[in-house]
Coordinates of C-alpha atoms in Angstrom, one line a residue:
Chain X
M1 CA 174.1 -44.1 351.2
E2 CA 170.8 -43.8 353.3
E3 CA 170.4 -40.2 353.3
L4 CA 171.2 -36.4 351.3
K5 CA 171.3 -33.1 351.8
I6 CA 170.8 -31.1 349.0
F7 CA 170.8 -27.9 347.6
A8 CA 167.7 -26.9 345.4
P9 CA 168.0 -24.0 343.6
A10 CA 165.6 -21.6 342.5
T11 CA 165.0 -20.7 338.8
V12 CA 163.8 -17.9 336.0
A13 CA 161.1 -19.1 333.9
N14 CA 160.0 -17.6 330.4
L15 CA 162.6 -15.3 330.0
S16 CA 160.4 -12.9 328.4
C17 CA 160.4 -14.1 324.9
G18 CA 160.5 -17.8 326.1
F19 CA 156.9 -18.4 327.7
D20 CA 156.4 -21.6 329.2
V21 CA 159.6 -23.0 326.9
L22 CA 162.7 -21.5 328.4
G23 CA 164.3 -21.3 332.0
C24 CA 167.6 -20.2 333.4
C25 CA 168.8 -21.8 337.0
L26 CA 170.2 -19.5 339.9
D27 CA 173.1 -19.9 342.2
S28 CA 172.6 -18.2 345.2
V29 CA 168.9 -18.7 345.8
G30 CA 167.6 -21.8 346.8
D31 CA 166.0 -24.3 349.5
E32 CA 167.8 -27.4 351.5
M33 CA 166.3 -30.6 351.7
L34 CA 167.5 -33.6 353.4
I35 CA 166.0 -36.8 352.0
R36 CA 166.2 -40.2 354.0
K37 CA 165.4 -43.8 353.1
N38 CA 162.5 -45.1 355.8
D39 CA 161.5 -48.8 356.5
L40 CA 157.8 -47.9 356.2
N41 CA 157.2 -48.1 352.3
E42 CA 156.3 -44.8 352.5
V43 CA 156.8 -41.2 351.4
R44 CA 156.2 -38.6 354.0
I45 CA 157.0 -35.2 354.5
T46 CA 158.3 -35.2 357.9
K47 CA 159.5 -31.4 358.7
I48 CA 159.1 -28.0 356.8
T49 CA 160.6 -25.1 358.0
G50 CA 160.8 -21.5 356.6
Q51 CA 157.2 -21.7 355.2
D52 CA 154.0 -23.0 355.9
L53 CA 153.2 -26.1 353.3
P54 CA 151.3 -28.9 353.5
L55 CA 152.9 -32.1 355.3
N56 CA 150.6 -34.6 353.5
A57 CA 152.9 -36.2 351.0
D58 CA 149.8 -36.1 348.4
E59 CA 149.4 -32.3 349.0
N60 CA 153.2 -31.3 348.8
V61 CA 154.9 -30.8 345.5
A62 CA 157.9 -33.3 346.9
G63 CA 155.9 -36.0 348.0
V64 CA 153.9 -35.9 344.5
A65 CA 156.8 -35.7 342.3
V66 CA 158.8 -38.4 344.1
K67 CA 155.7 -40.8 344.1
A68 CA 155.5 -40.3 340.2
L69 CA 159.1 -41.5 340.3
L70 CA 158.8 -44.4 342.4
K71 CA 155.5 -45.5 340.6
E72 CA 157.4 -45.6 337.5
L73 CA 159.9 -47.9 339.1
D74 CA 157.0 -49.9 340.7
S75 CA 158.9 -49.5 344.0
N76 CA 157.3 -49.3 347.1
E77 CA 160.6 -48.0 348.9
G78 CA 159.9 -45.4 351.5
F79 CA 161.6 -42.1 352.2
D80 CA 161.2 -39.2 354.8
I81 CA 161.5 -35.7 353.1
E82 CA 162.8 -32.6 355.1
I83 CA 162.7 -29.2 353.7
N84 CA 163.9 -26.1 354.7
K85 CA 162.4 -23.5 352.6
K86 CA 164.2 -20.2 351.7
I87 CA 162.0 -19.7 348.5
K88 CA 158.9 -18.0 349.3
P89 CA 155.7 -20.0 347.6
G90 CA 154.3 -17.6 344.9
S91 CA 157.0 -15.9 344.4
G92 CA 157.8 -16.6 340.5
I93 CA 161.3 -17.9 341.1
G94 CA 160.4 -21.5 340.9
S95 CA 160.0 -22.5 344.5
S96 CA 157.5 -25.5 343.6
A97 CA 160.4 -26.6 341.4
A98 CA 163.0 -26.4 343.4
S99 CA 161.2 -28.5 345.8
S100 CA 160.0 -31.0 343.3
A101 CA 163.2 -31.2 341.1
G102 CA 165.2 -31.5 344.4
A103 CA 163.5 -34.3 346.1
V104 CA 163.4 -36.5 343.1
F105 CA 167.0 -35.7 342.4
A106 CA 167.8 -37.1 345.8
V107 CA 165.5 -40.2 345.7
N108 CA 166.8 -40.9 342.5
K109 CA 170.6 -40.9 343.4
L110 CA 169.6 -42.8 346.9
L111 CA 168.1 -45.3 344.9
G112 CA 171.4 -45.8 342.5
E113 CA 170.6 -43.7 339.9
P114 CA 168.3 -45.9 338.0
F115 CA 167.3 -42.7 336.1
Q116 CA 169.4 -39.9 333.8
K117 CA 168.9 -36.3 335.4
K118 CA 166.7 -35.8 332.2
D119 CA 164.6 -38.4 332.8
L120 CA 163.5 -36.8 336.2
I121 CA 162.0 -34.0 334.7
S122 CA 158.8 -35.8 333.7
F123 CA 158.4 -36.6 337.5
A124 CA 159.2 -33.2 338.7
M125 CA 156.5 -31.6 336.7
Q126 CA 153.8 -33.5 338.4
G127 CA 155.1 -31.4 341.1
E128 CA 154.2 -28.5 338.9
L129 CA 150.9 -29.7 337.8
L130 CA 149.7 -29.9 341.8
A131 CA 151.0 -26.6 342.1
S132 CA 149.7 -24.9 339.2
G133 CA 147.3 -27.2 337.5
N134 CA 150.1 -27.2 334.5
A135 CA 152.8 -29.5 334.2
H136 CA 155.1 -27.1 332.7
A137 CA 158.7 -27.9 332.6
D138 CA 160.4 -24.5 332.4
N139 CA 161.5 -24.1 335.9
V140 CA 161.8 -28.1 336.8
A141 CA 164.6 -28.6 333.7
P142 CA 166.9 -25.7 335.0
A143 CA 166.4 -26.9 338.5
L144 CA 167.5 -30.3 337.5
L145 CA 170.0 -29.5 334.9
G146 CA 171.3 -26.4 335.4
G147 CA 172.4 -23.4 332.9
F148 CA 169.4 -22.4 330.6
N149 CA 167.3 -24.8 329.2
L150 CA 164.7 -24.8 326.4
V151 CA 161.9 -26.9 325.9
R152 CA 161.7 -28.0 322.4
S153 CA 158.3 -30.3 323.0
Y154 CA 156.2 -31.2 325.7
C155 CA 154.8 -34.3 323.8
P156 CA 157.0 -36.1 323.7
L157 CA 159.0 -34.2 326.0
E158 CA 162.3 -33.1 324.9
V159 CA 164.5 -30.1 326.5
L160 CA 167.8 -28.9 325.5
S161 CA 170.4 -27.2 327.6
L162 CA 171.5 -24.0 326.1
P163 CA 175.4 -22.8 326.5
V164 CA 175.8 -20.1 329.3
P165 CA 177.6 -16.7 328.7
S166 CA 180.2 -16.7 331.7
D167 CA 179.6 -13.3 332.5
L168 CA 176.0 -13.4 332.7
R169 CA 174.3 -12.5 336.0
V170 CA 170.7 -12.0 337.2
V171 CA 168.8 -9.5 339.8
V172 CA 165.8 -10.6 340.6
L173 CA 163.4 -8.3 342.7
H174 CA 160.5 -10.6 345.0
P175 CA 157.9 -7.6 345.7
L176 CA 156.0 -9.6 348.5
I177 CA 153.0 -9.8 347.3
E178 CA 151.9 -13.3 346.7
I179 CA 150.2 -14.0 343.4
K180 CA 149.3 -17.6 342.6
T181 CA 150.5 -19.1 339.6
K182 CA 147.2 -20.7 339.3
D183 CA 145.8 -17.0 339.2
S184 CA 148.5 -15.6 336.8
R185 CA 147.9 -18.0 334.4
S186 CA 144.2 -18.0 334.1
I187 CA 144.6 -13.9 333.4
I188 CA 146.5 -15.0 329.9
K189 CA 144.5 -14.9 326.8
Q190 CA 144.4 -18.4 325.4
N191 CA 144.5 -16.8 321.7
V192 CA 147.3 -14.5 320.1
S193 CA 147.9 -12.5 317.4
L194 CA 150.0 -14.1 314.8
K195 CA 151.9 -10.8 314.5
S196 CA 152.9 -10.9 318.1
A197 CA 154.0 -14.7 317.9
I198 CA 156.0 -14.4 314.8
N199 CA 157.8 -11.1 317.0
Q200 CA 158.0 -13.5 320.0
W201 CA 159.5 -16.4 317.7
G202 CA 162.1 -14.3 316.2
N203 CA 163.0 -12.9 319.3
L204 CA 163.3 -16.3 321.2
G205 CA 165.4 -17.6 318.0
A206 CA 167.9 -14.7 318.5
F207 CA 168.1 -15.2 322.3
V208 CA 169.4 -18.7 321.6
S209 CA 171.7 -17.4 319.0
A210 CA 172.9 -14.9 321.3
L211 CA 173.8 -17.5 324.1
Y212 CA 176.0 -19.4 321.6
T213 CA 177.7 -16.6 320.4
E214 CA 178.1 -14.8 323.6
D215 CA 176.5 -11.8 322.2
Y216 CA 175.2 -9.7 325.8
E217 CA 173.6 -6.8 323.5
L218 CA 171.4 -9.3 321.5
L219 CA 170.6 -11.2 324.5
G220 CA 169.4 -8.1 325.9
R221 CA 167.6 -6.4 322.8
S222 CA 165.7 -10.3 322.7
L223 CA 164.4 -10.4 326.0
Q224 CA 160.8 -8.8 324.7
D225 CA 157.3 -10.2 325.2
E226 CA 154.0 -8.7 323.9
I227 CA 152.2 -11.9 324.8
V228 CA 152.0 -12.4 328.5
E229 CA 154.1 -9.1 330.3
P230 CA 151.6 -6.6 328.8
V231 CA 148.7 -8.4 330.8
R232 CA 150.8 -10.1 333.8
S233 CA 153.0 -6.7 334.3
I234 CA 149.8 -5.0 335.7
L235 CA 149.7 -7.2 338.8
I236 CA 153.4 -6.2 339.6
P237 CA 153.8 -2.9 341.4
Y238 CA 156.0 -0.4 339.5
F239 CA 156.8 -2.7 336.8
R240 CA 157.4 0.0 333.9
E241 CA 159.1 2.5 336.5
L242 CA 161.7 -0.5 337.5
D243 CA 162.0 -1.4 333.9
E244 CA 163.1 2.2 333.0
L245 CA 165.0 2.1 336.0
V246 CA 167.4 -0.7 335.3
T247 CA 167.8 0.4 331.6
E248 CA 168.9 3.2 332.6
N249 CA 171.7 1.7 334.9
G250 CA 172.8 -0.7 332.3
A251 CA 170.7 -3.9 332.5
L252 CA 170.7 -6.3 329.4
G253 CA 167.1 -6.6 329.4
F254 CA 164.1 -6.8 332.2
G255 CA 161.2 -8.8 332.2
I256 CA 158.6 -10.7 334.5
S257 CA 160.3 -13.8 336.3
G258 CA 158.0 -17.0 335.9
S259 CA 154.4 -15.9 336.7
G260 CA 155.6 -13.1 338.9
P261 CA 155.5 -10.9 340.9
S262 CA 159.5 -11.4 340.8
V263 CA 161.1 -9.6 338.2
Y264 CA 164.6 -10.3 337.1
A265 CA 167.1 -8.1 335.0
L266 CA 170.1 -9.8 333.3
C267 CA 173.3 -7.7 333.6
R268 CA 176.5 -8.4 332.1
G269 CA 179.4 -9.0 335.0
D270 CA 178.9 -8.2 338.8
E271 CA 179.7 -4.8 338.5
N272 CA 176.9 -3.8 336.7
A273 CA 174.8 -6.4 338.7
E274 CA 176.0 -4.6 341.9
K275 CA 174.8 -1.4 340.2
V276 CA 171.4 -2.4 339.1
K277 CA 170.7 -4.0 342.3
K278 CA 171.5 -1.2 344.4
S279 CA 169.5 1.1 342.1
I280 CA 166.4 -1.1 342.4
Q281 CA 167.2 -1.1 346.6
A282 CA 166.9 2.4 346.5
F283 CA 163.6 2.8 344.6
Y284 CA 162.0 0.1 346.5
S285 CA 162.7 1.0 349.8
K286 CA 160.7 4.2 349.2
K287 CA 157.8 2.1 348.3
D288 CA 155.3 0.7 350.9
I289 CA 156.2 -2.7 349.6
D290 CA 158.5 -5.1 351.6
F291 CA 160.9 -6.8 349.0
E292 CA 163.8 -9.3 348.6
L293 CA 166.4 -8.7 346.2
H294 CA 168.9 -11.1 344.7
L295 CA 172.0 -11.2 342.9
S296 CA 172.8 -14.4 341.3
A297 CA 175.2 -15.7 338.7
I298 CA 173.9 -18.9 336.3
N299 CA 174.3 -22.1 338.1
E300 CA 175.3 -24.8 335.7
K301 CA 174.9 -27.5 337.6
G302 CA 171.2 -27.6 338.9
V303 CA 170.7 -29.3 342.5
K304 CA 173.7 -29.9 344.4
I305 CA 174.7 -32.6 347.0
L306 CA 175.5 -30.2 350.1
Chain W
M1 CA 182.8 -0.4 286.8
E2 CA 179.8 -0.2 284.5
E3 CA 177.8 -3.0 284.5
L4 CA 177.7 -6.3 286.5
K5 CA 176.4 -9.8 285.6
I6 CA 175.4 -11.4 288.7
F7 CA 173.6 -14.6 290.2
A8 CA 170.5 -14.3 291.8
P9 CA 169.6 -17.3 294.2
A10 CA 166.3 -18.9 295.3
T11 CA 165.7 -18.9 298.7
V12 CA 163.6 -21.1 301.1
A13 CA 161.7 -19.2 303.8
N14 CA 159.7 -20.0 306.8
L15 CA 161.2 -23.4 307.4
S16 CA 158.3 -24.5 308.9
C17 CA 158.8 -23.5 312.6
G18 CA 160.0 -20.1 311.3
F19 CA 156.9 -18.1 309.6
D20 CA 158.2 -14.5 308.4
V21 CA 161.4 -15.1 310.3
L22 CA 163.5 -17.5 309.1
G23 CA 165.4 -18.4 305.9
C24 CA 168.2 -19.9 304.2
C25 CA 169.6 -19.3 300.6
L26 CA 170.2 -21.9 297.4
D27 CA 173.3 -22.6 295.6
S28 CA 171.9 -24.4 292.5
V29 CA 169.1 -22.4 291.9
G30 CA 168.8 -18.8 290.5
D31 CA 168.3 -16.0 288.5
E32 CA 171.0 -14.3 286.2
M33 CA 171.0 -10.6 286.0
L34 CA 172.8 -8.1 283.8
I35 CA 173.0 -4.7 285.1
R36 CA 174.6 -1.5 283.4
K37 CA 174.5 2.2 284.3
N38 CA 173.0 4.1 281.8
D39 CA 173.2 8.2 281.5
L40 CA 169.3 8.4 281.4
N41 CA 168.6 9.4 285.2
E42 CA 166.5 6.7 284.8
V43 CA 165.7 3.0 286.2
R44 CA 164.8 0.6 283.4
I45 CA 164.0 -3.0 283.0
T46 CA 165.6 -3.4 279.4
K47 CA 165.1 -7.0 278.9
I48 CA 163.5 -10.2 280.7
T49 CA 164.0 -13.5 279.2
G50 CA 162.3 -16.7 280.5
Q51 CA 159.3 -15.2 282.0
D52 CA 156.8 -13.0 281.0
L53 CA 157.0 -9.9 283.8
P54 CA 156.3 -6.4 283.5
L55 CA 159.3 -3.9 281.8
N56 CA 157.7 -1.0 283.8
A57 CA 159.9 -0.4 286.5
D58 CA 157.4 1.0 288.9
E59 CA 155.5 -2.6 288.5
N60 CA 158.7 -4.6 288.5
V61 CA 160.2 -5.8 292.0
A62 CA 163.9 -5.3 290.8
G63 CA 162.8 -1.9 289.4
V64 CA 161.1 -0.8 292.8
A65 CA 163.8 -1.9 294.9
V66 CA 166.2 -0.2 293.1
K67 CA 164.5 3.0 293.2
A68 CA 164.3 2.6 296.8
L69 CA 167.9 2.3 297.0
L70 CA 168.4 5.4 295.1
K71 CA 166.0 7.6 296.9
E72 CA 167.4 6.9 300.0
L73 CA 171.2 8.1 298.5
D74 CA 169.4 11.2 297.0
S75 CA 170.8 9.8 293.5
N76 CA 169.5 10.4 289.8
E77 CA 171.8 7.5 288.5
G78 CA 170.5 5.5 285.9
F79 CA 170.5 1.7 285.4
D80 CA 169.4 -0.8 282.9
I81 CA 168.3 -4.0 284.3
E82 CA 168.3 -7.5 282.2
I83 CA 166.7 -10.3 284.1
N84 CA 167.4 -14.1 282.8
K85 CA 164.5 -15.1 284.9
K86 CA 165.1 -19.2 286.1
I87 CA 162.9 -19.1 289.0
K88 CA 159.5 -19.0 288.1
P89 CA 157.0 -16.4 290.0
G90 CA 154.4 -17.9 292.6
S91 CA 156.8 -21.1 293.0
G92 CA 157.5 -20.3 296.6
I93 CA 161.3 -20.4 296.5
G94 CA 161.9 -16.8 296.2
S95 CA 161.4 -15.6 293.0
S96 CA 160.9 -11.8 293.4
A97 CA 163.4 -11.9 296.5
A98 CA 165.7 -13.3 294.2
S99 CA 165.3 -10.5 291.4
S100 CA 165.1 -7.5 294.1
A101 CA 168.2 -8.5 296.3
G102 CA 169.7 -9.3 292.8
A103 CA 169.0 -5.8 291.7
V104 CA 170.1 -4.0 294.7
F105 CA 173.2 -5.6 295.0
A106 CA 174.3 -5.2 291.8
V107 CA 173.7 -1.1 291.7
N108 CA 175.2 -1.0 295.2
K109 CA 178.4 -2.2 293.7
L110 CA 178.0 0.0 290.9
L111 CA 177.7 2.7 292.9
G112 CA 181.1 1.7 295.0
E113 CA 179.4 0.4 297.7
P114 CA 177.6 3.3 300.0
F115 CA 175.7 0.6 301.7
Q116 CA 176.8 -2.7 303.5
K117 CA 175.0 -5.7 302.6
K118 CA 172.6 -5.8 305.4
D119 CA 171.9 -2.4 304.4
L120 CA 170.4 -3.9 301.3
I121 CA 167.7 -5.8 302.9
S122 CA 165.0 -3.2 303.5
F123 CA 165.4 -1.8 299.7
A124 CA 164.8 -5.3 298.7
M125 CA 161.9 -5.8 301.2
Q126 CA 160.1 -3.2 298.8
G127 CA 160.0 -5.2 296.2
E128 CA 158.4 -8.0 298.4
L129 CA 156.1 -5.1 299.6
L130 CA 154.8 -5.1 295.4
A131 CA 155.1 -8.7 294.9
S132 CA 152.6 -10.0 297.5
G133 CA 151.5 -6.8 299.8
N134 CA 153.7 -7.7 302.6
A135 CA 157.5 -6.5 303.1
H136 CA 158.8 -9.5 304.4
A137 CA 162.3 -10.0 305.1
D138 CA 162.6 -13.9 305.3
N139 CA 163.6 -14.5 301.3
V140 CA 165.5 -11.3 300.6
A141 CA 167.8 -11.5 303.8
P142 CA 169.1 -15.1 302.6
A143 CA 169.4 -14.1 298.9
L144 CA 171.5 -11.2 299.9
L145 CA 173.5 -12.7 302.9
G146 CA 173.5 -16.3 302.1
G147 CA 173.3 -19.0 304.2
F148 CA 170.5 -19.6 307.2
N149 CA 168.9 -15.9 308.3
L150 CA 166.6 -14.8 311.2
V151 CA 164.6 -11.9 311.5
R152 CA 165.0 -10.8 315.0
S153 CA 162.8 -7.8 314.8
Y154 CA 161.2 -6.0 311.8
C155 CA 160.8 -2.7 313.3
P156 CA 163.4 -1.9 314.0
L157 CA 164.7 -4.3 311.1
E158 CA 167.4 -6.7 312.4
V159 CA 168.9 -9.7 310.8
L160 CA 171.0 -12.7 312.3
S161 CA 173.0 -15.0 310.3
L162 CA 173.5 -18.1 311.6
P163 CA 175.7 -21.0 310.9
V164 CA 175.4 -23.2 308.3
P165 CA 176.2 -27.3 309.2
S166 CA 178.3 -28.3 306.1
D167 CA 176.4 -31.5 305.1
L168 CA 172.9 -30.0 304.8
R169 CA 171.2 -30.3 301.6
V170 CA 167.7 -29.2 300.4
V171 CA 165.6 -30.5 298.0
V172 CA 162.9 -28.6 296.2
L173 CA 160.0 -30.1 294.6
H174 CA 158.2 -27.3 292.9
P175 CA 154.6 -28.9 291.3
L176 CA 154.0 -26.6 288.4
I177 CA 150.4 -25.0 289.6
E178 CA 150.5 -21.2 290.6
I179 CA 150.0 -19.9 294.4
K180 CA 150.4 -16.3 294.6
T181 CA 152.1 -15.2 297.7
K182 CA 149.2 -12.6 298.4
D183 CA 146.7 -15.7 298.0
S184 CA 148.2 -17.8 300.1
R185 CA 149.0 -15.5 302.9
S186 CA 145.2 -14.1 302.6
I187 CA 143.8 -17.7 304.1
I188 CA 146.2 -17.4 307.0
K189 CA 144.8 -16.9 310.5
Q190 CA 145.4 -13.5 312.1
N191 CA 145.3 -14.7 315.5
V192 CA 146.4 -18.6 316.8
S193 CA 146.3 -20.7 319.8
L194 CA 148.7 -19.7 322.5
K195 CA 149.8 -23.5 322.9
S196 CA 150.6 -23.6 318.9
A197 CA 152.5 -20.8 319.3
I198 CA 154.2 -22.0 322.4
N199 CA 155.1 -25.2 320.5
Q200 CA 156.3 -23.5 317.4
W201 CA 158.8 -21.0 319.3
G202 CA 160.3 -24.1 321.3
N203 CA 160.8 -25.4 318.0
L204 CA 162.4 -22.5 316.3
G205 CA 164.8 -22.0 319.2
A206 CA 165.7 -25.9 318.9
F207 CA 166.2 -25.4 315.2
V208 CA 168.4 -22.1 316.2
S209 CA 170.3 -24.4 318.6
A210 CA 170.7 -27.4 316.2
L211 CA 172.5 -25.1 313.4
Y212 CA 175.3 -24.3 316.1
T213 CA 175.4 -27.6 317.4
E214 CA 175.8 -29.4 313.9
D215 CA 172.7 -31.9 315.4
Y216 CA 171.1 -32.9 312.1
E217 CA 168.3 -35.0 314.1
L218 CA 167.2 -32.3 316.1
L219 CA 167.2 -29.8 313.0
G220 CA 164.8 -32.7 311.4
R221 CA 162.6 -32.8 314.6
S222 CA 162.4 -28.6 314.8
L223 CA 160.7 -28.5 311.5
Q224 CA 157.2 -28.4 312.7
D225 CA 154.5 -26.1 312.0
E226 CA 151.0 -26.5 313.4
I227 CA 150.5 -22.8 312.2
V228 CA 150.8 -22.1 308.6
E229 CA 151.5 -25.9 307.2
P230 CA 147.7 -27.1 308.1
V231 CA 146.1 -24.4 306.2
R232 CA 148.4 -24.0 303.2
S233 CA 149.2 -27.6 302.6
I234 CA 145.6 -28.1 301.2
L235 CA 146.5 -26.2 298.4
I236 CA 149.5 -28.4 297.9
P237 CA 148.9 -31.5 295.5
Y238 CA 150.3 -34.7 297.8
F239 CA 151.3 -32.8 300.5
R240 CA 151.1 -35.4 303.3
E241 CA 151.9 -38.3 300.6
L242 CA 155.3 -36.4 300.0
D243 CA 155.9 -35.8 303.7
E244 CA 155.6 -39.8 304.2
L245 CA 157.5 -40.7 301.1
V246 CA 160.5 -38.6 302.0
T247 CA 160.3 -39.6 306.0
E248 CA 160.7 -43.0 304.8
N249 CA 163.4 -42.3 302.7
G250 CA 165.4 -40.2 305.5
A251 CA 164.9 -36.7 305.3
L252 CA 165.3 -35.0 308.6
G253 CA 162.6 -32.9 307.7
F254 CA 159.6 -31.6 305.2
G255 CA 157.3 -28.6 304.8
I256 CA 156.2 -26.3 302.8
S257 CA 158.8 -23.7 301.2
G258 CA 157.7 -20.0 301.4
S259 CA 153.7 -19.7 300.5
G260 CA 154.3 -22.9 298.7
P261 CA 153.2 -24.6 296.2
S262 CA 157.0 -25.9 296.7
V263 CA 157.6 -28.2 299.4
Y264 CA 161.3 -29.0 300.6
A265 CA 162.8 -31.2 302.3
L266 CA 166.2 -31.1 304.3
C267 CA 168.7 -33.8 304.0
R268 CA 172.2 -34.9 305.4
G269 CA 174.6 -35.5 302.6
D270 CA 174.4 -35.8 298.9
E271 CA 173.9 -39.4 298.9
N272 CA 170.6 -39.2 301.1
A273 CA 169.8 -35.8 299.2
E274 CA 169.5 -37.9 295.9
K275 CA 167.7 -40.7 297.5
V276 CA 165.0 -38.3 298.5
K277 CA 165.0 -36.8 295.2
K278 CA 164.8 -39.9 293.2
S279 CA 162.1 -40.8 295.8
I280 CA 160.2 -37.7 295.2
Q281 CA 160.6 -37.7 291.1
A282 CA 159.2 -41.5 290.7
F283 CA 156.0 -40.8 293.0
Y284 CA 155.4 -37.2 291.1
S285 CA 156.0 -38.4 287.5
K286 CA 152.9 -40.8 288.1
K287 CA 150.8 -37.8 289.0
D288 CA 149.0 -35.5 286.3
I289 CA 151.3 -32.6 287.8
D290 CA 154.2 -31.2 285.6
F291 CA 156.9 -30.4 288.0
E292 CA 160.8 -29.2 288.7
L293 CA 162.9 -30.6 291.4
H294 CA 166.1 -29.2 292.5
L295 CA 168.9 -30.4 294.7
S296 CA 171.1 -27.7 296.4
A297 CA 173.4 -27.0 299.1
I298 CA 173.2 -24.4 301.0
N299 CA 174.6 -21.1 299.5
E300 CA 176.9 -19.4 302.0
K301 CA 177.2 -16.5 300.1
G302 CA 174.0 -15.3 298.8
V303 CA 174.2 -13.1 295.6
K304 CA 177.4 -13.9 293.4
I305 CA 178.7 -12.0 290.8
L306 CA 179.6 -14.0 287.8

């Protein structure tokens, strides 16, 4: 096998109650990547379409992630990476994670799978470090593993796969304003009240329980965030109105996707998800902001070979 | 039915990663209570053996909890409450919760069960408010419901029952020094670092997952607490040495029970629990502190009728 074409999925991290530890993988939104061995002992980003991103491998998240993998193997294999970027950078649905995760997934395959999928997370995190100044795993883990993932511990890294209730759908609104993850992180307070933290871990525990019991209503009630959302939501146009709107239309819960500006609504079933999507479409079309709107099931596989 | 004799179980709250939201119910440690209707339209604490506690119903957690229940019903029924107190107050294994939970459980039964068990939690919490100045639910909920319980939300109150891996055993050491919950709460900082909070909710989520998957090793790894334990453990003699000791002897995890001074070790199976118990016995016998030592399965029923 000399080359591989893959689908590198978008992801929704944090999911309100799980800042920096929780994420899930989307099915219908993602990049396409072509990764090919070369004879140059060099990692090259040979082509990027769809977005204007660095071709220098040391400045590109995919390049950095692949180099971290090769370094661990002490390998001087070379690879050419082509990225057809469909997820906009700064969208809050794991644009950098898709490139990092997709690249290390493909390179690992082309090398005969020296690593298990879970082992690839730490390499992909190097891409996140480049993109946001923080090596978080809550996008790259679901991009690689699929489904819902929980980061139990960062040091040592331990990521759990959680069950996926089959009727779950995600509607994502991406208002086309850019918020850099770096900036969005910088406004978060580094100290939180114990009371808020207690509420947060109560909700996260309940969210995990609801995934196992397929309790959709409980899932919805658990999507609370009094730590990050109150600060970050200020940057997102019409956040409160959207929250009310999707709640009125029967969504289970609503919150910020990753560091925003994308927002997500969890819904039960296609019918409700369509209804919620249409309500957002109608509301946001009247505003003076361009936007993209996605409806997706949960992708239980993560990166896929095309 | 005019009177009821019950077993009111001890409980382990917090369980390291779940401060104020997580607790479990013990099987072999608890009070006995006798509750009897009287014709006096009055709630009376008629007898307390085993400990020196207030007989004035307004100063006794059982009295206060029962009065809260009767007030909600707008009832002027009278009850006599006898408590054979086997759980020492200030032990950290839910002494006040056992009395509060036991009393409201029995009175509810004697009144023909106007409330479901879950509805009794908020009445029993009034006893906790009296005892510690804080109406926490992480002892009264498991005392009433049995098993593992998670408080998703305090306002409105929502308590979840979580599954119980059948081989789980709890070893509890109670060094006979008294730490009042009130004092033990007062030393906790009201602000925590976001980083520690993230670690805490990652671990709590993993703990919940491990209960569903019966992953004993993961349960053990999740029993981390970098928020409360570093402060409270200072008050507990030989805390670090005990942690090392039980870990060496194969315990899954170790931490402070409730507000201490009791500490708990989670173990897999009777054999390991016995080994851990013996190791603590041998170690603490050489110290100049009286102590009690318990080994218990998880009580899945909560308060029991005798």
